[in-house]
mmCIF file of C-alpha atoms and ligand atoms in Angstrom:
data_model
loop_
_atom_site.group_PDB
_atom_site.id
_atom_site.type_symbol
_atom_site.label_atom_id
_atom_site.label_comp_id
_atom_site.label_asym_id
_atom_site.label_seq_id
_atom_site.Cartn_x
_atom_site.Cartn_y
_atom_site.Cartn_z
ATOM 1 C CA MET L 27 -0.118 -0.061 -0.226
ATOM 2 C CA PHE L 28 0.807 3.228 -1.076
ATOM 3 C CA THR L 29 1.286 6.236 2.046
ATOM 4 C CA VAL L 30 2.839 9.492 2.320
ATOM 5 C CA ASP L 31 5.604 8.899 3.061
ATOM 6 C CA ARG L 32 6.580 7.206 -1.111
ATOM 7 C CA TRP L 33 6.989 10.335 -1.162
ATOM 8 C CA GLY L 34 9.803 11.705 -2.405
ATOM 9 C CA GLY L 35 9.381 15.338 0.095
ATOM 10 C CA ASN L 36 10.217 18.771 -1.182
ATOM 11 C CA PRO L 37 13.165 21.108 0.188
ATOM 12 C CA LYS L 38 10.677 22.624 2.627
ATOM 13 C CA GLY L 39 9.188 18.957 3.501
ATOM 14 C CA LEU L 40 5.086 18.322 5.178
ATOM 15 C CA PRO L 41 3.232 20.860 4.785
ATOM 16 C CA ASN L 42 2.775 22.979 8.459
ATOM 17 C CA PRO L 43 -0.806 22.619 9.808
ATOM 18 C CA VAL L 44 -0.344 26.584 12.000
ATOM 19 C CA LYS L 45 1.603 28.333 8.969
ATOM 20 C CA GLY L 46 -1.252 27.102 6.368
ATOM 21 C CA ALA L 47 -4.689 28.095 8.554
ATOM 22 C CA HIS L 48 -7.741 30.362 7.035
ATOM 23 C CA MET L 49 -9.394 29.667 10.329
ATOM 24 C CA SER L 50 -13.619 29.980 9.211
ATOM 25 C CA ALA L 51 -14.887 32.884 11.787
ATOM 26 C CA GLN L 52 -18.017 29.240 12.234
ATOM 27 C CA PRO L 53 -16.048 26.840 12.468
ATOM 28 C CA LEU L 54 -18.177 24.596 10.272
ATOM 29 C CA LYS L 55 -20.400 21.760 10.418
ATOM 30 C CA GLU L 56 -21.263 19.822 7.600
ATOM 31 C CA VAL L 57 -19.754 20.603 3.579
ATOM 32 C CA ARG L 58 -20.517 19.081 0.556
ATOM 33 C CA ILE L 59 -17.780 19.465 -2.550
ATOM 34 C CA PHE L 60 -17.697 19.073 -6.611
ATOM 35 C CA SER L 61 -14.879 17.048 -7.331
ATOM 36 C CA PRO L 62 -14.536 17.620 -10.898
ATOM 37 C CA ALA L 63 -12.868 14.857 -13.555
ATOM 38 C CA THR L 64 -9.774 15.107 -15.101
ATOM 39 C CA VAL L 65 -7.876 13.991 -18.411
ATOM 40 C CA ALA L 66 -3.831 13.280 -17.769
ATOM 41 C CA ASN L 67 -1.606 12.436 -19.990
ATOM 42 C CA VAL L 68 -2.937 15.156 -22.343
ATOM 43 C CA ALA L 69 -1.142 12.644 -25.114
ATOM 44 C CA CYS L 70 2.868 13.455 -25.200
ATOM 45 C CA GLY L 71 2.695 13.987 -20.949
ATOM 46 C CA PHE L 72 2.832 10.284 -20.072
ATOM 47 C CA ASP L 73 2.319 10.549 -15.963
ATOM 48 C CA VAL L 74 3.270 14.358 -16.520
ATOM 49 C CA LEU L 75 0.480 16.663 -17.688
ATOM 50 C CA GLY L 76 -3.157 16.696 -17.511
ATOM 51 C CA PHE L 77 -6.118 19.916 -17.174
ATOM 52 C CA CYS L 78 -9.546 18.863 -15.682
ATOM 53 C CA ILE L 79 -12.773 20.196 -16.310
ATOM 54 C CA ASP L 80 -16.067 21.321 -16.164
ATOM 55 C CA ALA L 81 -17.728 17.457 -15.524
ATOM 56 C CA PRO L 82 -18.499 15.060 -15.521
ATOM 57 C CA GLY L 83 -17.671 15.708 -11.114
ATOM 58 C CA ASP L 84 -18.148 13.356 -7.808
ATOM 59 C CA GLU L 85 -20.500 15.296 -4.707
ATOM 60 C CA ILE L 86 -18.754 14.564 -1.229
ATOM 61 C CA VAL L 87 -20.155 15.611 1.807
ATOM 62 C CA ALA L 88 -18.565 15.778 5.243
ATOM 63 C CA ARG L 89 -20.311 16.509 8.847
ATOM 64 C CA PHE L 90 -19.234 16.576 13.010
ATOM 65 C CA SER L 91 -20.073 13.688 13.850
ATOM 66 C CA THR L 92 -19.637 12.214 17.901
ATOM 67 C CA THR L 93 -18.746 8.953 17.466
ATOM 68 C CA PRO L 94 -14.768 9.300 16.867
ATOM 69 C CA GLY L 95 -12.756 8.989 14.343
ATOM 70 C CA LEU L 96 -13.502 9.126 10.511
ATOM 71 C CA ARG L 97 -16.462 7.036 9.067
ATOM 72 C CA ILE L 98 -17.876 6.556 5.439
ATOM 73 C CA THR L 99 -21.980 6.402 5.699
ATOM 74 C CA LYS L 100 -23.010 5.976 2.666
ATOM 75 C CA ILE L 101 -21.525 5.401 -0.747
ATOM 76 C CA THR L 102 -24.479 6.251 -3.949
ATOM 77 C CA GLY L 103 -24.124 5.752 -8.084
ATOM 78 C CA ASP L 104 -21.227 3.142 -7.727
ATOM 79 C CA ASP L 105 -23.016 -0.021 -8.181
ATOM 80 C CA GLY L 106 -21.496 -1.179 -4.838
ATOM 81 C CA ARG L 107 -18.340 -1.408 -6.085
ATOM 82 C CA LEU L 108 -16.765 0.658 -3.571
ATOM 83 C CA PRO L 109 -15.284 -0.305 -0.647
ATOM 84 C CA LEU L 110 -17.334 1.405 2.649
ATOM 85 C CA ASP L 111 -14.442 0.679 5.208
ATOM 86 C CA SER L 112 -12.808 4.683 5.170
ATOM 87 C CA LYS L 113 -9.448 2.144 4.808
ATOM 88 C CA LYS L 114 -9.371 0.940 1.817
ATOM 89 C CA ASN L 115 -11.789 3.722 -0.046
ATOM 90 C CA THR L 116 -9.202 6.088 -1.907
ATOM 91 C CA ALA L 117 -11.436 9.377 -0.373
ATOM 92 C CA GLY L 118 -11.213 7.845 3.120
ATOM 93 C CA VAL L 119 -7.176 7.283 2.058
ATOM 94 C CA SER L 120 -6.366 11.303 1.662
ATOM 95 C CA ALA L 121 -8.926 12.015 4.551
ATOM 96 C CA HIS L 122 -6.907 9.916 7.309
ATOM 97 C CA ALA L 123 -3.621 10.972 5.556
ATOM 98 C CA LEU L 124 -4.514 14.234 6.043
ATOM 99 C CA LEU L 125 -6.016 13.711 9.936
ATOM 100 C CA ARG L 126 -3.423 11.398 10.849
ATOM 101 C CA HIS L 127 -0.875 14.504 9.606
ATOM 102 C CA LEU L 128 -2.379 17.381 11.679
ATOM 103 C CA GLY L 129 -2.939 14.700 15.156
ATOM 104 C CA LYS L 130 -7.164 14.951 14.238
ATOM 105 C CA SER L 131 -7.660 11.176 13.561
ATOM 106 C CA ASP L 132 -9.618 10.777 16.084
ATOM 107 C CA LEU L 133 -11.817 13.571 15.406
ATOM 108 C CA GLY L 134 -15.849 12.055 15.131
ATOM 109 C CA ILE L 135 -16.467 12.766 10.950
ATOM 110 C CA GLU L 136 -18.491 10.858 8.927
ATOM 111 C CA MET L 137 -18.453 11.340 4.866
ATOM 112 C CA GLU L 138 -20.787 10.249 2.107
ATOM 113 C CA ILE L 139 -20.542 9.946 -1.390
ATOM 114 C CA HIS L 140 -22.256 10.850 -3.889
ATOM 115 C CA LYS L 141 -19.850 9.143 -6.935
ATOM 116 C CA LYS L 142 -21.328 10.547 -10.931
ATOM 117 C CA MET L 143 -18.733 9.768 -13.152
ATOM 118 C CA PRO L 144 -18.379 6.106 -14.020
ATOM 119 C CA PHE L 145 -15.773 3.609 -12.719
ATOM 120 C CA GLY L 146 -12.490 2.318 -14.905
ATOM 121 C CA SER L 147 -12.832 5.151 -17.715
ATOM 122 C CA GLY L 148 -10.147 7.399 -17.849
ATOM 123 C CA LEU L 149 -11.625 10.362 -16.674
ATOM 124 C CA GLY L 150 -10.233 10.641 -13.577
ATOM 125 C CA SER L 151 -12.869 8.847 -10.906
ATOM 126 C CA SER L 152 -10.368 7.572 -8.280
ATOM 127 C CA ALA L 153 -8.483 10.811 -8.724
ATOM 128 C CA ALA L 154 -12.043 12.753 -7.538
ATOM 129 C CA SER L 155 -11.986 10.982 -4.667
ATOM 130 C CA ALA L 156 -9.492 11.176 -3.213
ATOM 131 C CA VAL L 157 -8.928 15.095 -4.323
ATOM 132 C CA GLY L 158 -12.718 14.746 -3.124
ATOM 133 C CA GLY L 159 -11.892 12.906 0.672
ATOM 134 C CA ALA L 160 -8.956 15.325 1.858
ATOM 135 C CA PHE L 161 -10.442 18.579 0.094
ATOM 136 C CA VAL L 162 -13.425 18.120 2.167
ATOM 137 C CA VAL L 163 -11.775 17.554 5.308
ATOM 138 C CA ASN L 164 -9.635 20.202 4.861
ATOM 139 C CA ARG L 165 -12.389 22.370 4.589
ATOM 140 C CA LEU L 166 -15.325 21.321 7.547
ATOM 141 C CA LEU L 167 -11.814 21.726 9.750
ATOM 142 C CA GLY L 168 -11.995 25.115 8.817
ATOM 143 C CA ASP L 169 -8.703 25.041 5.922
ATOM 144 C CA PRO L 170 -5.729 24.210 8.268
ATOM 145 C CA LEU L 171 -3.743 23.545 5.147
ATOM 146 C CA THR L 172 -4.034 26.009 1.712
ATOM 147 C CA ARG L 173 -5.193 23.796 -1.764
ATOM 148 C CA ARG L 174 -1.329 22.444 -2.638
ATOM 149 C CA GLN L 175 -0.590 21.348 0.440
ATOM 150 C CA LEU L 176 -2.834 19.200 0.356
ATOM 151 C CA LEU L 177 -1.279 17.268 -2.908
ATOM 152 C CA PRO L 178 0.791 14.946 -0.764
ATOM 153 C CA PHE L 179 -2.480 13.358 0.999
ATOM 154 C CA VAL L 180 -4.138 12.802 -2.468
ATOM 155 C CA VAL L 181 -1.413 11.260 -4.094
ATOM 156 C CA ALA L 182 -1.809 9.099 -1.115
ATOM 157 C CA GLY L 183 -5.817 8.785 -2.497
ATOM 158 C CA GLU L 184 -5.303 7.511 -6.025
ATOM 159 C CA ALA L 185 -2.157 5.844 -4.806
ATOM 160 C CA ALA L 186 -4.403 3.657 -3.071
ATOM 161 C CA ALA L 187 -6.192 2.663 -5.986
ATOM 162 C CA ASP L 188 -4.023 2.486 -8.895
ATOM 163 C CA GLY L 189 -1.620 1.057 -6.807
ATOM 164 C CA ALA L 190 0.970 3.662 -9.217
ATOM 165 C CA TRP L 191 2.502 7.071 -8.451
ATOM 166 C CA HIS L 192 1.671 9.976 -10.124
ATOM 167 C CA ALA L 193 -0.302 13.251 -9.309
ATOM 168 C CA ASP L 194 -1.294 14.131 -13.588
ATOM 169 C CA ASN L 195 -4.816 13.243 -12.712
ATOM 170 C CA VAL L 196 -4.865 14.851 -9.105
ATOM 171 C CA GLY L 197 -3.149 17.656 -9.731
ATOM 172 C CA PRO L 198 -5.979 19.374 -12.840
ATOM 173 C CA CYS L 199 -8.573 18.015 -9.711
ATOM 174 C CA LEU L 200 -7.416 19.937 -7.354
ATOM 175 C CA LEU L 201 -5.207 23.054 -8.342
ATOM 176 C CA GLY L 202 -7.311 23.480 -11.481
ATOM 177 C CA GLY L 203 -6.731 23.952 -15.127
ATOM 178 C CA ILE L 204 -3.711 22.504 -16.926
ATOM 179 C CA THR L 205 -0.658 21.326 -14.901
ATOM 180 C CA LEU L 206 2.665 19.812 -15.192
ATOM 181 C CA ILE L 207 3.854 17.731 -12.584
ATOM 182 C CA ARG L 208 8.003 18.147 -13.130
ATOM 183 C CA SER L 209 8.569 15.659 -11.055
ATOM 184 C CA ASN L 210 5.712 12.918 -9.577
ATOM 185 C CA ALA L 211 8.285 11.500 -6.576
ATOM 186 C CA GLU L 212 9.170 15.375 -5.432
ATOM 187 C CA LEU L 213 5.512 16.648 -6.185
ATOM 188 C CA ASP L 214 7.109 19.136 -8.305
ATOM 189 C CA VAL L 215 3.992 20.351 -9.782
ATOM 190 C CA MET L 216 2.776 22.972 -12.128
ATOM 191 C CA ASP L 217 0.384 26.299 -13.431
ATOM 192 C CA VAL L 218 0.425 25.946 -16.764
ATOM 193 C CA PRO L 219 -1.835 28.573 -18.693
ATOM 194 C CA ILE L 220 -4.648 28.651 -20.576
ATOM 195 C CA PRO L 221 -4.961 28.978 -23.631
ATOM 196 C CA GLU L 222 -8.359 31.457 -24.016
ATOM 197 C CA ARG L 223 -10.423 29.639 -27.088
ATOM 198 C CA LEU L 224 -9.186 26.474 -26.337
ATOM 199 C CA TRP L 225 -11.166 23.527 -25.991
ATOM 200 C CA ALA L 226 -11.646 19.671 -25.074
ATOM 201 C CA ALA L 227 -14.118 17.636 -26.265
ATOM 202 C CA VAL L 228 -14.223 14.036 -24.235
ATOM 203 C CA VAL L 229 -15.880 10.655 -25.307
ATOM 204 C CA HIS L 230 -16.752 8.439 -22.780
ATOM 205 C CA PRO L 231 -17.408 5.032 -24.943
ATOM 206 C CA ASP L 232 -19.535 3.037 -22.159
ATOM 207 C CA ILE L 233 -16.524 -0.485 -21.441
ATOM 208 C CA VAL L 234 -14.648 -0.505 -18.535
ATOM 209 C CA VAL L 235 -10.752 -0.264 -18.879
ATOM 210 C CA LEU L 236 -8.644 -0.271 -14.850
ATOM 211 C CA THR L 237 -5.562 0.964 -14.751
ATOM 212 C CA LYS L 238 -3.705 -1.251 -13.497
ATOM 213 C CA VAL L 239 -5.364 -3.204 -16.640
ATOM 214 C CA ALA L 240 -3.358 -0.611 -19.015
ATOM 215 C CA ARG L 241 -0.593 0.485 -16.539
ATOM 216 C CA GLU L 242 0.688 -3.470 -17.158
ATOM 217 C CA ILE L 243 0.977 -3.188 -20.680
ATOM 218 C CA MET L 244 2.635 0.465 -21.687
ATOM 219 C CA PRO L 245 6.126 -1.092 -22.642
ATOM 220 C CA ARG L 246 9.348 -1.044 -19.690
ATOM 221 C CA GLN L 247 11.536 -0.018 -22.829
ATOM 222 C CA ILE L 248 11.715 3.078 -25.409
ATOM 223 C CA GLN L 249 13.816 3.297 -28.478
ATOM 224 C CA LEU L 250 15.991 6.541 -27.733
ATOM 225 C CA GLU L 251 14.226 8.197 -30.853
ATOM 226 C CA THR L 252 10.963 7.603 -29.591
ATOM 227 C CA SER L 253 11.584 9.314 -26.260
ATOM 228 C CA THR L 254 13.008 11.721 -28.027
ATOM 229 C CA GLN L 255 10.190 13.264 -30.393
ATOM 230 C CA GLN L 256 7.713 12.737 -27.630
ATOM 231 C CA SER L 257 9.886 15.025 -25.575
ATOM 232 C CA GLY L 258 9.718 18.062 -28.476
ATOM 233 C CA ASN L 259 5.935 17.575 -28.287
ATOM 234 C CA LEU L 260 5.778 17.342 -25.123
ATOM 235 C CA GLY L 261 7.739 20.326 -25.053
ATOM 236 C CA GLY L 262 6.074 21.809 -28.296
ATOM 237 C CA LEU L 263 2.670 21.189 -26.501
ATOM 238 C CA LEU L 264 3.985 23.544 -23.301
ATOM 239 C CA CYS L 265 5.310 26.003 -25.981
ATOM 240 C CA GLY L 266 1.512 26.321 -27.366
ATOM 241 C CA PHE L 267 -0.464 26.675 -24.136
ATOM 242 C CA PHE L 268 2.323 29.425 -22.788
ATOM 243 C CA LYS L 269 0.832 31.007 -26.192
ATOM 244 C CA SER L 270 -2.034 30.336 -27.067
ATOM 245 C CA ASP L 271 -0.639 29.662 -30.730
ATOM 246 C CA TYR L 272 -2.798 26.348 -31.363
ATOM 247 C CA ALA L 273 -1.193 25.674 -34.630
ATOM 248 C CA LEU L 274 1.782 24.585 -32.102
ATOM 249 C CA ILE L 275 -0.154 22.655 -30.106
ATOM 250 C CA GLY L 276 -1.695 20.225 -32.729
ATOM 251 C CA ARG L 277 1.017 19.754 -33.964
ATOM 252 C CA SER L 278 2.347 18.556 -30.625
ATOM 253 C CA LEU L 279 -0.725 16.094 -29.004
ATOM 254 C CA HIS L 280 1.452 12.739 -30.990
ATOM 255 C CA ASP L 281 1.528 10.018 -27.971
ATOM 256 C CA LEU L 282 4.085 7.975 -29.073
ATOM 257 C CA ILE L 283 4.275 6.248 -25.296
ATOM 258 C CA ALA L 284 0.840 5.044 -24.832
ATOM 259 C CA GLU L 285 -1.109 4.693 -27.282
ATOM 260 C CA PRO L 286 0.821 2.606 -29.718
ATOM 261 C CA HIS L 287 0.371 0.206 -27.432
ATOM 262 C CA ARG L 288 -3.427 1.286 -25.335
ATOM 263 C CA HIS L 289 -5.340 1.321 -27.973
ATOM 264 C CA ARG L 290 -6.168 -2.302 -28.467
ATOM 265 C CA LEU L 291 -8.509 -2.090 -25.633
ATOM 266 C CA ILE L 292 -10.750 1.029 -26.990
ATOM 267 C CA PRO L 293 -13.106 -0.379 -30.591
ATOM 268 C CA GLU L 294 -12.384 1.879 -33.009
ATOM 269 C CA PHE L 295 -10.212 4.076 -31.218
ATOM 270 C CA TYR L 296 -8.603 5.022 -34.461
ATOM 271 C CA ARG L 297 -11.965 5.322 -37.159
ATOM 272 C CA ALA L 298 -12.290 7.855 -33.513
ATOM 273 C CA LYS L 299 -9.536 9.416 -34.457
ATOM 274 C CA ALA L 300 -10.498 10.300 -37.821
ATOM 275 C CA ALA L 301 -13.544 11.639 -36.898
ATOM 276 C CA ALA L 302 -12.345 14.183 -34.390
ATOM 277 C CA MET L 303 -9.510 15.241 -36.822
ATOM 278 C CA ALA L 304 -11.528 15.387 -40.194
ATOM 279 C CA ALA L 305 -14.993 17.268 -37.845
ATOM 280 C CA GLY L 306 -11.688 19.998 -36.925
ATOM 281 C CA ALA L 307 -9.649 18.814 -33.952
ATOM 282 C CA LEU L 308 -6.622 19.917 -33.430
ATOM 283 C CA GLY L 309 -5.021 15.751 -32.354
ATOM 284 C CA PHE L 310 -7.164 13.556 -30.285
ATOM 285 C CA SER L 311 -5.604 10.978 -27.522
ATOM 286 C CA ILE L 312 -6.797 8.500 -25.217
ATOM 287 C CA SER L 313 -7.671 10.652 -21.894
ATOM 288 C CA GLY L 314 -5.494 9.002 -18.824
ATOM 289 C CA ALA L 315 -5.877 5.272 -18.563
ATOM 290 C CA GLY L 316 -9.119 5.170 -21.031
ATOM 291 C CA PRO L 317 -11.359 3.947 -22.460
ATOM 292 C CA SER L 318 -11.960 7.733 -22.708
ATOM 293 C CA VAL L 319 -11.068 9.573 -26.182
ATOM 294 C CA PHE L 320 -9.979 13.796 -25.606
ATOM 295 C CA ALA L 321 -9.697 16.365 -28.367
ATOM 296 C CA LEU L 322 -8.545 19.878 -28.192
ATOM 297 C CA CYS L 323 -10.016 22.031 -29.634
ATOM 298 C CA ASP L 324 -10.243 25.952 -31.152
ATOM 299 C CA GLY L 325 -13.361 27.361 -29.892
ATOM 300 C CA GLU L 326 -16.564 26.383 -28.674
ATOM 301 C CA GLU L 327 -18.508 25.472 -31.736
ATOM 302 C CA THR L 328 -15.937 23.035 -33.092
ATOM 303 C CA ALA L 329 -15.250 20.948 -29.734
ATOM 304 C CA ARG L 330 -18.950 20.045 -30.740
ATOM 305 C CA LYS L 331 -18.137 19.323 -33.609
ATOM 306 C CA VAL L 332 -15.795 16.123 -32.652
ATOM 307 C CA ALA L 333 -17.239 16.060 -29.582
ATOM 308 C CA ALA L 334 -20.776 14.297 -31.949
ATOM 309 C CA ALA L 335 -17.955 12.387 -34.685
ATOM 310 C CA VAL L 336 -16.047 10.512 -31.976
ATOM 311 C CA ALA L 337 -19.737 9.442 -30.470
ATOM 312 C CA ALA L 338 -21.024 8.551 -33.153
ATOM 313 C CA VAL L 339 -18.185 6.138 -33.996
ATOM 314 C CA PHE L 340 -18.769 4.456 -30.679
ATOM 315 C CA SER L 341 -22.420 4.122 -30.870
ATOM 316 C CA SER L 342 -22.164 2.576 -34.648
ATOM 317 C CA VAL L 343 -20.528 -0.398 -33.246
ATOM 318 C CA PRO L 344 -22.594 0.343 -31.588
ATOM 319 C CA ILE L 345 -21.429 1.031 -27.912
ATOM 320 C CA LYS L 346 -23.109 3.798 -25.820
ATOM 321 C CA ALA L 347 -20.990 6.499 -25.403
ATOM 322 C CA THR L 348 -21.360 9.907 -23.722
ATOM 323 C CA PRO L 349 -19.694 13.085 -24.702
ATOM 324 C CA TYR L 350 -18.559 15.860 -22.433
ATOM 325 C CA VAL L 351 -17.587 19.921 -24.586
ATOM 326 C CA SER L 352 -16.725 21.373 -21.013
ATOM 327 C CA ARG L 353 -13.894 24.948 -21.658
ATOM 328 C CA ILE L 354 -10.419 24.084 -19.904
ATOM 329 C CA ASN L 355 -12.295 24.084 -15.887
ATOM 330 C CA PRO L 356 -9.750 26.136 -14.119
ATOM 331 C CA LYS L 357 -11.772 26.292 -10.795
ATOM 332 C CA GLY L 358 -11.069 22.562 -10.002
ATOM 333 C CA VAL L 359 -12.849 21.214 -6.626
ATOM 334 C CA HIS L 360 -14.848 23.234 -5.170
ATOM 335 C CA VAL L 361 -17.525 24.098 -2.477
ATOM 336 C CA LEU L 362 -21.044 23.664 -3.206
ATOM 337 C CA SER L 363 -22.720 23.989 0.180
ATOM 338 C CA GLU L 364 -21.375 24.933 3.605
ATOM 339 C CA SER L 365 -23.097 25.808 6.674
HETATM 340 N N1 HSE I 6 -0.562 8.701 -15.864
HETATM 341 C C1 HSE I 6 -1.907 7.166 -16.167
HETATM 342 C C2 HSE I 6 -2.032 6.650 -16.976
HETATM 343 C C3 HSE I 6 -3.165 7.508 -15.858
HETATM 344 O O1 HSE I 6 -1.710 6.584 -17.816
HETATM 345 O O2 HSE I 6 -1.386 5.138 -16.079
HETATM 346 C C4 HSE I 6 -4.008 7.141 -15.210
HETATM 347 O O3 HSE I 6 -4.265 7.001 -14.024
#
């Protein structure tokens, strides 16, 4: 099991709960948050690049209770797949890690998780729960830590689900926008500017791909030339984001490492890609570990056309396909209500 001990740390060490405090004027009793979907890898940034979209997303409620310890009292929308045991549940693991760090493990807190995004979808479902769990508890306690300081706890939550230590889903879910992870071990994470006209078309074909399985089929070694091309594309993509250069974004959106192996897990992948490009996408690839796919587009109108064209390919097989069209969401996880 991965824990925050797996984190290599950065020169500042674990966050100081006192220095980060922004206490509310009134103590809170209950908080409800929304934790959105994310697209990880973004073609050429395997494990190091991700962005946040508006929907779908999970809702998590936390409230104080007189029974000591953190308990998950209810999970909806998961078809009974997720554990109620808070030490095994992704949202519980991140919240426990935070409470342990704050020295508040005995505090009575009950949590409800309302899953509103599909499981094994490539939309960052487990990351949304991991982020939501720590974020909602931190908020209930009056924000003792900043968002950025929650990173090691939410990565630990996600690692409990897929057995790997990477922040390309939790980073953008927690911080919003586009996130580059220079080092997953050190959690050296940075925000990348969002080009104003950049829209995402994301389509979820209704099949399940487990991240663990999608990671197992990745190559263990890659050719030097492949690595060189992938680095060039990642650099080009980041320059494209910084300069709002849509043509450069399009030229750079290629994945030479994961897509050549993982496309096999997604029926009709190359037909969907051809349909997206014909409809005007800047580029198209797999969202996270799949099976969802995504395209980046210049403008909302193109993104809607691309999403419809890709969904039509899956529907023709037939596989039920759900399209999501979104600007890059700058906000990330946020409070819906509190009292
Ligand atoms: N970077 C991860 C992967 C995202 O592609 O395996 C999925 O969790």
